PDB file of C-alpha atoms in Angstrom:
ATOM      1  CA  UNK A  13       0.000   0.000   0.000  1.00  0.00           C
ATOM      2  CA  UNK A  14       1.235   3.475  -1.055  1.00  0.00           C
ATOM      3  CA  UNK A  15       1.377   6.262   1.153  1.00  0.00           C
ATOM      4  CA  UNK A  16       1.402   9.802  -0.661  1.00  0.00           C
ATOM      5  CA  UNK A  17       3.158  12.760   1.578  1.00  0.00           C
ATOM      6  CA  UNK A  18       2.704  15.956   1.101  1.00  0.00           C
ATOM      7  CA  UNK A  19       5.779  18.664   2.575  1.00  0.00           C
ATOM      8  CA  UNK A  20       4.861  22.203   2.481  1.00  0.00           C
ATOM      9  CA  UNK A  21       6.998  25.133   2.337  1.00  0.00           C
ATOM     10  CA  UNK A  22       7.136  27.348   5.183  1.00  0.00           C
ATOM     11  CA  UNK A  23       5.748  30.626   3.858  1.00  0.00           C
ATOM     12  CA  UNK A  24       1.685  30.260   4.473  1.00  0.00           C
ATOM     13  CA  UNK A  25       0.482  29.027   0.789  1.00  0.00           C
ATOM     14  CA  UNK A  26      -2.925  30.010   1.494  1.00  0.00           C
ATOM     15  CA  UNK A  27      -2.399  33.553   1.846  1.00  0.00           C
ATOM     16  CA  UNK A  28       0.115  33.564  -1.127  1.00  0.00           C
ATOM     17  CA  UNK A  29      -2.748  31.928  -3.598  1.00  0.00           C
ATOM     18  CA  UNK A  30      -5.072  34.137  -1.828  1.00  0.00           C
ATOM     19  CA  UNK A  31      -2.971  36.932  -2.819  1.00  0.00           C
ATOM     20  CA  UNK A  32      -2.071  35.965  -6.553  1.00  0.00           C
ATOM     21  CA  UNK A  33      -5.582  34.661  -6.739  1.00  0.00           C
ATOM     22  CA  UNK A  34      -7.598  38.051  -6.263  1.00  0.00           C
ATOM     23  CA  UNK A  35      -9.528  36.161  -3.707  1.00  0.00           C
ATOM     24  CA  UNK A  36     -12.997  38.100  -1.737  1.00  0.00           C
ATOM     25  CA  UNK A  37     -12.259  37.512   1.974  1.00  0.00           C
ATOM     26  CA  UNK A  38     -15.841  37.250   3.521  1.00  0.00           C
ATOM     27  CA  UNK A  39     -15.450  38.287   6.777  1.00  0.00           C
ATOM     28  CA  UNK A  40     -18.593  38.697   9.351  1.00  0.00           C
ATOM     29  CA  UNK A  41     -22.199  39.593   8.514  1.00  0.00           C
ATOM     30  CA  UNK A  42     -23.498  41.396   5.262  1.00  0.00           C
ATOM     31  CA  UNK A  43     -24.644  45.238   5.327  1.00  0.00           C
ATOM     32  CA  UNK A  44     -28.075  43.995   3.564  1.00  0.00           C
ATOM     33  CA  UNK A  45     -29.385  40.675   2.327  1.00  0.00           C
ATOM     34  CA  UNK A  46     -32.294  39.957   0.279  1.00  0.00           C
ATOM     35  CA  UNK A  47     -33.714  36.592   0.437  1.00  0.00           C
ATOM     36  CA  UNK A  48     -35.230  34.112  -2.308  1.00  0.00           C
ATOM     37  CA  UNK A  49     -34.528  36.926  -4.817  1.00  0.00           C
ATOM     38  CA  UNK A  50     -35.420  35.808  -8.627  1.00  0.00           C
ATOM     39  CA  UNK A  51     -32.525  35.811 -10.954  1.00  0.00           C
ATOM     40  CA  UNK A  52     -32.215  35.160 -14.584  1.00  0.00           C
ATOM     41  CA  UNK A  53     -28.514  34.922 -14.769  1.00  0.00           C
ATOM     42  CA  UNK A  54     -27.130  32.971 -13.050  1.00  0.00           C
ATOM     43  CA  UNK A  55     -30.742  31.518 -13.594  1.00  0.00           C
ATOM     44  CA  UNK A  56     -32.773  30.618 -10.166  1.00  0.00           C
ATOM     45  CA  UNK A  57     -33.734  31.989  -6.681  1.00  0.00           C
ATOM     46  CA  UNK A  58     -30.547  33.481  -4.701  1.00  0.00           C
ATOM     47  CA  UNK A  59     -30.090  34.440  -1.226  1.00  0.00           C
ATOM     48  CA  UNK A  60     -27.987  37.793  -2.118  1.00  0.00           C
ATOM     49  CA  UNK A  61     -25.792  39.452   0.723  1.00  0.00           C
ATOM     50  CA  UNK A  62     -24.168  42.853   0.228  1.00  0.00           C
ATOM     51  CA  UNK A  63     -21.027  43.638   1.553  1.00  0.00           C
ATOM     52  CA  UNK A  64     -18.885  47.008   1.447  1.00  0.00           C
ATOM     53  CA  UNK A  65     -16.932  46.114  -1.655  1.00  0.00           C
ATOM     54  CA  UNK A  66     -18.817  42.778  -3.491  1.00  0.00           C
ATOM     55  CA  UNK A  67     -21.937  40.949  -3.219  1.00  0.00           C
ATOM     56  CA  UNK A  68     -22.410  37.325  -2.103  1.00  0.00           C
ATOM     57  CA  UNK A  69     -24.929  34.951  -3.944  1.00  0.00           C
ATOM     58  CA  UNK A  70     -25.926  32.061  -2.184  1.00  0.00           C
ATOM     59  CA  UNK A  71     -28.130  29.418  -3.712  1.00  0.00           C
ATOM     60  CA  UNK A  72     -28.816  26.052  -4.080  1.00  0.00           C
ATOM     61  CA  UNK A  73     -26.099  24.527  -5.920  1.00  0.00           C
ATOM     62  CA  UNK A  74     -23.602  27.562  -6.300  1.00  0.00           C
ATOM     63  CA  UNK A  75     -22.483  30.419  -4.648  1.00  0.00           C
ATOM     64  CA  UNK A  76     -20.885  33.437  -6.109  1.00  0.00           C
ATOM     65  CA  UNK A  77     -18.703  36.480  -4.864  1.00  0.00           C
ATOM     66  CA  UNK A  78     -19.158  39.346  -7.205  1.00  0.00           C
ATOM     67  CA  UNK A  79     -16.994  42.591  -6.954  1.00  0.00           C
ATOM     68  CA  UNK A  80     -18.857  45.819  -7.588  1.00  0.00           C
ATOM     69  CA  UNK A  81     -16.530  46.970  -9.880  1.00  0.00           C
ATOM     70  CA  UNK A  82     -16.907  44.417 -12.321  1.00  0.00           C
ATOM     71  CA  UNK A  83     -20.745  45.103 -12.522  1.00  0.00           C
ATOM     72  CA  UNK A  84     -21.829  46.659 -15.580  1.00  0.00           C
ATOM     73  CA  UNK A  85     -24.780  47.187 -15.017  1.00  0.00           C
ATOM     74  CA  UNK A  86     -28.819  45.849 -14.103  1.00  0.00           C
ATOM     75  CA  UNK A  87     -31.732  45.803 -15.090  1.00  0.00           C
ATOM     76  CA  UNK A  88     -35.107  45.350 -12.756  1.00  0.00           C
ATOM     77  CA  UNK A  89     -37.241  43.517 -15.365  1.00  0.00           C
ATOM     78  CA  UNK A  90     -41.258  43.604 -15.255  1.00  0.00           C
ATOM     79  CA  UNK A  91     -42.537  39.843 -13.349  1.00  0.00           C
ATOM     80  CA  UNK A  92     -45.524  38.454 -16.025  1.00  0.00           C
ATOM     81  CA  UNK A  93     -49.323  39.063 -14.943  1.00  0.00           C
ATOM     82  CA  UNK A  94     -50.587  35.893 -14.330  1.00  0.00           C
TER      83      UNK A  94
END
């Protein structure tokens, strides 16, 4: 039976691909969150927390971190009379 080890450097890799990686830290609680809020894309029903510099997405299979600044822009769109 094979044993695979893994030796790490001592600088702290996560903060270095963290770093490179243009990652969102998402630290404590939202400024504003909207809940079961209908999307059409990403298509479906989101759980949408904003934060001072991005938005968090949270739904049922995916979440997403968007940055504000790479927003274009949005568009509130009529719902159908039924």
């Amino acid at each position: 039976r094979e044993v695979a080890k893994f030796f790490f450097l001592t600088t702290d890799i996560a903060s270095t691909i963290a770093t490179r990686a243009d990652v969102i830290p998402a630290t404590g609680k939202g400024i504003l969150t909207f809940e079961e809020l209908t999307v059409l894309t990403p298509r479906g029903r989101y759980d949408v927390e904003l934060f001072p510099t991005f938005m968090k997405m949270h739904g049922k299979t995916y979440d997403y971190k968007i940055k504000y600044s790479n927003i274009v822009g949005l568009f509130l769109l009529p719902k159908p009379d039924k």
